[in-house]
PDB file of C-alpha atoms and ligand atoms in Angstrom:
ATOM      1  CA  MET A  22     -17.441  41.577  49.608  1.00 47.00           C
ATOM      2  CA  ILE A  23     -18.178  38.255  51.167  1.00 48.00           C
ATOM      3  CA  SER A  24     -15.281  36.600  52.938  1.00 51.00           C
ATOM      4  CA  PRO A  25     -15.028  32.820  52.841  1.00 51.00           C
ATOM      5  CA  ALA A  26     -16.177  31.181  55.971  1.00 48.00           C
ATOM      6  CA  GLN A  27     -13.375  30.450  58.359  1.00 51.00           C
ATOM      7  CA  PRO A  28     -13.277  27.671  60.899  1.00 49.00           C
ATOM      8  CA  SER A  29     -14.093  28.809  64.343  1.00 48.00           C
ATOM      9  CA  VAL A  30     -11.527  28.688  66.994  1.00 48.00           C
ATOM     10  CA  ALA A  31     -13.268  25.629  68.241  1.00 49.00           C
ATOM     11  CA  GLY A  32     -12.847  24.140  64.711  1.00 49.00           C
ATOM     12  CA  LYS A  33     -16.229  23.078  63.286  1.00 51.00           C
ATOM     13  CA  PRO A  34     -15.790  21.197  59.956  1.00 53.00           C
ATOM     14  CA  SER A  35     -19.441  21.784  59.097  1.00 53.00           C
ATOM     15  CA  ASP A  36     -18.696  25.481  58.749  1.00 56.00           C
ATOM     16  CA  TRP A  37     -16.449  24.907  55.700  1.00 54.00           C
ATOM     17  CA  PRO A  38     -17.979  25.657  52.266  1.00 55.00           C
ATOM     18  CA  ALA A  39     -19.302  22.682  50.270  1.00 56.00           C
ATOM     19  CA  VAL A  40     -17.293  23.679  47.141  1.00 55.00           C
ATOM     20  CA  GLU A  41     -14.288  21.478  47.991  1.00 57.00           C
ATOM     21  CA  PRO A  42     -16.010  18.057  47.536  1.00 62.00           C
ATOM     22  CA  ARG A  43     -17.625  19.221  44.269  1.00 64.00           C
ATOM     23  CA  ARG A  44     -14.279  20.336  42.873  1.00 66.00           C
ATOM     24  CA  GLY A  45     -12.823  16.986  43.780  1.00 71.00           C
ATOM     25  CA  VAL A  46     -15.551  15.180  41.799  1.00 68.00           C
ATOM     26  CA  LEU A  47     -14.945  17.399  38.782  1.00 69.00           C
ATOM     27  CA  PHE A  48     -11.224  16.682  38.921  1.00 66.00           C
ATOM     28  CA  LYS A  49     -11.939  12.964  39.033  1.00 75.00           C
ATOM     29  CA  ILE A  50     -14.251  13.130  35.986  1.00 69.00           C
ATOM     30  CA  LEU A  51     -11.655  15.171  34.111  1.00 71.00           C
ATOM     31  CA  ALA A  52      -8.939  12.644  34.999  1.00 70.00           C
ATOM     32  CA  VAL A  53     -11.100   9.770  33.740  1.00 67.00           C
ATOM     33  CA  LEU A  54     -11.813  11.594  30.463  1.00 70.00           C
ATOM     34  CA  LEU A  55      -8.137  12.419  29.933  1.00 67.00           C
ATOM     35  CA  GLY A  56      -7.189   8.838  30.720  1.00 65.00           C
ATOM     36  CA  ALA A  57      -9.701   7.531  28.173  1.00 62.00           C
ATOM     37  CA  ALA A  58      -8.477  10.033  25.570  1.00 61.00           C
ATOM     38  CA  ALA A  59      -4.917   8.771  26.041  1.00 62.00           C
ATOM     39  CA  TYR A  60      -6.029   5.340  24.814  1.00 55.00           C
ATOM     40  CA  VAL A  61      -7.593   6.595  21.592  1.00 54.00           C
ATOM     41  CA  PRO A  62      -4.417   7.157  19.481  1.00 49.00           C
ATOM     42  CA  PRO A  63      -2.807   3.766  20.287  1.00 49.00           C
ATOM     43  CA  VAL A  64      -6.068   1.940  19.595  1.00 52.00           C
ATOM     44  CA  ALA A  65      -6.529   3.809  16.313  1.00 49.00           C
ATOM     45  CA  LEU A  66      -2.941   3.017  15.311  1.00 45.00           C
ATOM     46  CA  GLY A  67      -3.457  -0.620  16.237  1.00 48.00           C
ATOM     47  CA  VAL A  68      -6.510  -0.826  14.001  1.00 48.00           C
ATOM     48  CA  ALA A  69      -4.607   0.844  11.157  1.00 47.00           C
ATOM     49  CA  SER A  70      -1.739  -1.587  11.641  1.00 47.00           C
ATOM     50  CA  PHE A  71      -4.153  -4.511  11.670  1.00 47.00           C
ATOM     51  CA  LEU A  72      -5.701  -3.339   8.437  1.00 48.00           C
ATOM     52  CA  ASN A  73      -2.340  -2.618   6.828  1.00 48.00           C
ATOM     53  CA  PRO A  74      -1.678  -6.161   5.546  1.00 46.00           C
ATOM     54  CA  LEU A  75      -4.953  -5.921   3.678  1.00 45.00           C
ATOM     55  CA  ARG A  76      -3.755  -2.751   2.024  1.00 48.00           C
ATOM     56  CA  GLN A  77      -0.428  -4.396   1.147  1.00 47.00           C
ATOM     57  CA  LYS A  78      -2.279  -7.365  -0.263  1.00 46.00           C
ATOM     58  CA  ARG A  79      -4.278  -5.128  -2.562  1.00 45.00           C
ATOM     59  CA  GLN A  80      -1.012  -3.747  -3.903  1.00 49.00           C
ATOM     60  CA  ALA A  81       0.439  -7.199  -4.597  1.00 56.00           C
ATOM     61  CA  GLY A  82      -0.252  -8.628  -8.017  1.00 79.00           C
ATOM     62  CA  GLN A  83      -1.350  -5.375  -9.564  1.00 88.00           C
ATOM     63  CA  PHE A  84      -0.324  -4.077 -12.974  1.00 95.00           C
ATOM     64  CA  MET A  85       2.371  -1.456 -12.743  1.00 95.00           C
ATOM     65  CA  ARG A  86       3.981   0.751 -15.350  1.00 96.00           C
ATOM     66  CA  LEU A  87       7.620  -0.333 -15.431  1.00 97.00           C
ATOM     67  CA  ALA A  88       9.134   1.169 -18.550  1.00 97.00           C
ATOM     68  CA  ALA A  89       8.636   2.933 -21.835  1.00 97.00           C
ATOM     69  CA  LEU A  90       8.638   0.476 -24.719  1.00 97.00           C
ATOM     70  CA  ASP A  91      11.302   2.529 -26.500  1.00 96.00           C
ATOM     71  CA  ALA A  92      13.625   2.186 -23.489  1.00 97.00           C
ATOM     72  CA  LEU A  93      14.036  -1.566 -24.051  1.00 98.00           C
ATOM     73  CA  PRO A  94      16.977  -2.702 -26.207  1.00 96.00           C
ATOM     74  CA  ALA A  95      15.759  -3.641 -29.663  1.00 95.00           C
ATOM     75  CA  ASP A  96      18.078  -6.671 -29.762  1.00 95.00           C
ATOM     76  CA  GLY A  97      16.155  -8.348 -26.920  1.00 95.00           C
ATOM     77  CA  ALA A  98      18.853  -7.952 -24.270  1.00 97.00           C
ATOM     78  CA  PRO A  99      17.211  -8.024 -20.829  1.00 98.00           C
ATOM     79  CA  LEU A 100      16.865  -4.720 -19.017  1.00 98.00           C
ATOM     80  CA  LYS A 101      16.692  -4.982 -15.241  1.00 98.00           C
ATOM     81  CA  THR A 102      13.956  -2.720 -13.900  1.00 98.00           C
ATOM     82  CA  THR A 103      13.385  -1.908 -10.241  1.00 97.00           C
ATOM     83  CA  VAL A 104       9.817  -2.168  -8.993  1.00 96.00           C
ATOM     84  CA  THR A 105       8.742   0.427  -6.443  1.00 93.00           C
ATOM     85  CA  MET A 106       5.644   0.729  -4.315  1.00 89.00           C
ATOM     86  CA  ASP A 107       4.326   2.996  -1.603  1.00 88.00           C
ATOM     87  CA  ARG A 108       4.647   1.398   1.830  1.00 84.00           C
ATOM     88  CA  VAL A 109       2.200   2.535   4.462  1.00 86.00           C
ATOM     89  CA  ASP A 110       1.991   1.227   7.991  1.00 83.00           C
ATOM     90  CA  ALA A 111       0.923   2.520  11.358  1.00 84.00           C
ATOM     91  CA  TRP A 112       4.027   4.644  11.741  1.00 87.00           C
ATOM     92  CA  ASN A 113       5.338   5.418   8.275  1.00 88.00           C
ATOM     93  CA  ARG A 114       4.244   6.493   4.864  1.00 89.00           C
ATOM     94  CA  LEU A 115       7.151   5.742   2.535  1.00 92.00           C
ATOM     95  CA  LEU A 116       6.672   6.485  -1.134  1.00 91.00           C
ATOM     96  CA  ASN A 117       8.363   4.712  -4.058  1.00 90.00           C
ATOM     97  CA  GLN A 118      10.177   2.089  -2.009  1.00 91.00           C
ATOM     98  CA  PRO A 119      11.993  -0.652  -3.987  1.00 92.00           C
ATOM     99  CA  VAL A 120      10.181  -3.983  -3.529  1.00 91.00           C
ATOM    100  CA  GLY A 121      11.728  -6.098  -6.255  1.00 95.00           C
ATOM    101  CA  ALA A 122      13.004  -6.173  -9.795  1.00 97.00           C
ATOM    102  CA  VAL A 123      12.084  -7.598 -13.163  1.00 98.00           C
ATOM    103  CA  PHE A 124      14.020  -8.317 -16.350  1.00 98.00           C
ATOM    104  CA  LEU A 125      12.203  -6.864 -19.354  1.00 98.00           C
ATOM    105  CA  GLN A 126      13.047  -8.177 -22.813  1.00 98.00           C
ATOM    106  CA  ARG A 127      11.682  -6.992 -26.096  1.00 97.00           C
ATOM    107  CA  VAL A 128      10.678 -10.085 -28.056  1.00 97.00           C
ATOM    108  CA  GLY A 129       8.732  -8.332 -30.828  1.00 95.00           C
ATOM    109  CA  PRO A 130       7.850  -4.846 -32.028  1.00 93.00           C
ATOM    110  CA  LYS A 131       4.992  -4.694 -29.534  1.00 94.00           C
ATOM    111  CA  GLU A 132       5.831  -7.712 -27.434  1.00 97.00           C
ATOM    112  CA  VAL A 133       7.738  -7.795 -24.162  1.00 98.00           C
ATOM    113  CA  ARG A 134       8.689 -10.635 -21.838  1.00 98.00           C
ATOM    114  CA  ALA A 135       9.008 -10.066 -18.088  1.00 98.00           C
ATOM    115  CA  ILE A 136      11.043 -12.405 -15.874  1.00 98.00           C
ATOM    116  CA  HIS A 137      11.175 -12.124 -12.091  1.00 98.00           C
ATOM    117  CA  VAL A 138      14.738 -11.692 -10.828  1.00 98.00           C
ATOM    118  CA  VAL A 139      14.204 -14.014  -7.852  1.00 98.00           C
ATOM    119  CA  CYS A 140      15.514 -17.526  -8.351  1.00 98.00           C
ATOM    120  CA  PRO A 141      12.785 -20.113  -7.610  1.00 98.00           C
ATOM    121  CA  HIS A 142      15.299 -22.329  -5.816  1.00 98.00           C
ATOM    122  CA  ALA A 143      16.186 -20.372  -2.668  1.00 98.00           C
ATOM    123  CA  GLY A 144      15.333 -16.798  -3.539  1.00 97.00           C
ATOM    124  CA  CYS A 145      18.683 -15.370  -4.666  1.00 98.00           C
ATOM    125  CA  PHE A 146      18.714 -12.727  -7.392  1.00 98.00           C
ATOM    126  CA  VAL A 147      19.705 -13.967 -10.828  1.00 98.00           C
ATOM    127  CA  THR A 148      21.903 -11.819 -13.041  1.00 98.00           C
ATOM    128  CA  TYR A 149      22.056 -11.422 -16.788  1.00 98.00           C
ATOM    129  CA  GLU A 150      25.330 -12.748 -18.183  1.00 98.00           C
ATOM    130  CA  ALA A 151      25.725 -10.994 -21.525  1.00 97.00           C
ATOM    131  CA  LYS A 152      28.704 -13.125 -22.575  1.00 97.00           C
ATOM    132  CA  GLU A 153      26.729 -16.360 -22.432  1.00 97.00           C
ATOM    133  CA  ASN A 154      23.376 -14.653 -22.985  1.00 97.00           C
ATOM    134  CA  ILE A 155      21.840 -16.431 -20.004  1.00 98.00           C
ATOM    135  CA  PHE A 156      20.444 -15.706 -16.565  1.00 98.00           C
ATOM    136  CA  PHE A 157      22.746 -16.963 -13.848  1.00 98.00           C
ATOM    137  CA  CYS A 158      22.105 -17.586 -10.171  1.00 98.00           C
ATOM    138  CA  PRO A 159      25.294 -17.114  -8.152  1.00 98.00           C
ATOM    139  CA  CYS A 160      24.056 -18.996  -5.080  1.00 98.00           C
ATOM    140  CA  HIS A 161      24.066 -22.526  -6.533  1.00 98.00           C
ATOM    141  CA  THR A 162      25.162 -21.807 -10.100  1.00 97.00           C
ATOM    142  CA  GLY A 163      21.701 -22.180 -11.584  1.00 98.00           C
ATOM    143  CA  ARG A 164      21.628 -21.304 -15.300  1.00 98.00           C
ATOM    144  CA  PHE A 165      18.574 -20.278 -17.272  1.00 98.00           C
ATOM    145  CA  GLU A 166      17.799 -19.366 -20.867  1.00 98.00           C
ATOM    146  CA  LEU A 167      16.443 -15.886 -21.583  1.00 98.00           C
ATOM    147  CA  SER A 168      12.962 -17.388 -21.733  1.00 98.00           C
ATOM    148  CA  GLY A 169      13.491 -18.442 -18.113  1.00 98.00           C
ATOM    149  CA  LYS A 170      13.809 -22.128 -18.951  1.00 98.00           C
ATOM    150  CA  ARG A 171      16.363 -24.113 -16.931  1.00 98.00           C
ATOM    151  CA  LYS A 172      19.447 -24.851 -19.006  1.00 97.00           C
ATOM    152  CA  ASP A 173      20.577 -27.924 -17.100  1.00 96.00           C
ATOM    153  CA  THR A 174      18.668 -31.111 -16.371  1.00 95.00           C
ATOM    154  CA  THR A 175      20.435 -31.186 -13.009  1.00 96.00           C
ATOM    155  CA  SER A 176      19.483 -27.602 -12.174  1.00 97.00           C
ATOM    156  CA  PRO A 177      19.116 -26.911  -8.458  1.00 97.00           C
ATOM    157  CA  SER A 178      16.003 -24.921  -9.248  1.00 98.00           C
ATOM    158  CA  PRO A 179      12.777 -26.950  -9.010  1.00 98.00           C
ATOM    159  CA  ARG A 180      11.162 -24.874 -11.779  1.00 98.00           C
ATOM    160  CA  ASP A 181      11.969 -22.374 -14.511  1.00 98.00           C
ATOM    161  CA  LEU A 182      12.296 -18.678 -13.713  1.00 98.00           C
ATOM    162  CA  ASP A 183       8.963 -17.022 -13.043  1.00 98.00           C
ATOM    163  CA  SER A 184       7.510 -15.038 -15.920  1.00 98.00           C
ATOM    164  CA  LEU A 185       5.061 -12.221 -15.252  1.00 98.00           C
ATOM    165  CA  GLN A 186       2.060 -10.990 -17.204  1.00 98.00           C
ATOM    166  CA  VAL A 187       2.764  -8.052 -19.506  1.00 98.00           C
ATOM    167  CA  GLU A 188       0.469  -5.536 -21.160  1.00 98.00           C
ATOM    168  CA  ILE A 189       1.591  -2.955 -23.699  1.00 98.00           C
ATOM    169  CA  ARG A 190      -0.502   0.146 -23.165  1.00 97.00           C
ATOM    170  CA  GLY A 191       0.320   2.608 -25.940  1.00 97.00           C
ATOM    171  CA  SER A 192       4.055   3.156 -25.595  1.00 96.00           C
ATOM    172  CA  GLU A 193       4.252   1.884 -22.028  1.00 98.00           C
ATOM    173  CA  VAL A 194       5.114  -1.520 -20.585  1.00 98.00           C
ATOM    174  CA  TRP A 195       2.861  -2.612 -17.728  1.00 98.00           C
ATOM    175  CA  VAL A 196       3.655  -5.702 -15.699  1.00 98.00           C
ATOM    176  CA  LYS A 197       1.559  -7.564 -13.170  1.00 97.00           C
ATOM    177  CA  PHE A 198       4.140  -7.700 -10.405  1.00 96.00           C
ATOM    178  CA  GLU A 199       3.845 -10.543  -7.930  1.00 95.00           C
ATOM    179  CA  SER A 200       6.161 -12.911  -6.105  1.00 95.00           C
ATOM    180  CA  PHE A 201       6.015 -16.674  -5.778  1.00 97.00           C
ATOM    181  CA  GLN A 202       6.927 -19.348  -3.280  1.00 97.00           C
ATOM    182  CA  THR A 203      10.459 -20.658  -3.653  1.00 98.00           C
ATOM    183  CA  ASN A 204      11.716 -24.226  -3.623  1.00 97.00           C
ATOM    184  CA  THR A 205       8.545 -25.771  -5.011  1.00 97.00           C
ATOM    185  CA  PRO A 206       7.986 -27.121  -8.525  1.00 97.00           C
ATOM    186  CA  LYS A 207       4.658 -25.297  -8.656  1.00 97.00           C
ATOM    187  CA  LYS A 208       4.482 -21.551  -9.298  1.00 97.00           C
ATOM    188  CA  THR A 209       2.358 -20.434  -6.353  1.00 96.00           C
ATOM    189  CA  PRO A 210       1.813 -16.702  -5.731  1.00 95.00           C
ATOM    190  CA  LEU A 211       2.698 -15.475  -2.262  1.00 93.00           C
ATOM    191  CA  ALA A 212      -0.366 -14.468  -0.290  1.00 78.00           C
TER     192      ALA A 212
HETATM  193  S1  LIG B  10      19.106 -19.980  -5.162  1.00 85.91           S
HETATM  194 FE1  LIG B  10      19.378 -19.973  -7.263  1.00 85.91          FE
HETATM  195  S2  LIG B  10      20.239 -21.857  -7.709  1.00 85.91           S
HETATM  196 FE2  LIG B  10      19.937 -21.915  -5.587  1.00 85.91          FE
END
């Protein structure tokens, strides 16, 4: 068995084995690699977060199945339907999160009208008032016909309620869900 070299009584550093400096270099390389590895997850998450708005954008304005045709009242009374989407960002993956709502009205055997619940004036949610058979905005008392048309010439809303595209696919109601800028006369989709 070979014993490690020991310093002489006189203490000669050159007698020490050369393994110590080499170990030090290896430790340094390892530290650099570990340090670099520590940056990988945050950078990857940052890239995912940066790309996330693009993913959200792809979801906006897409046709979504909102109801069965048979579920809508035959008399044309509006049925408020919640719109849900999956929300994915750098930290979360939340499925079926509510992102808005739409009033669906049957206007024919195979015809459905979809009205966005957001008031074009300042973004409050309109309600369906069955007694008067109108949509009503509680924020500034805006009143709308079931078609979405403003009822009053002095309406605070700069435009009628926003209708959405509808497709009847078999027995299902599909709606192109999108939101629009408020407080402008023009119906401009949000980017
Ligand atoms: S927000 Fe609806 S009338 Fe003002």
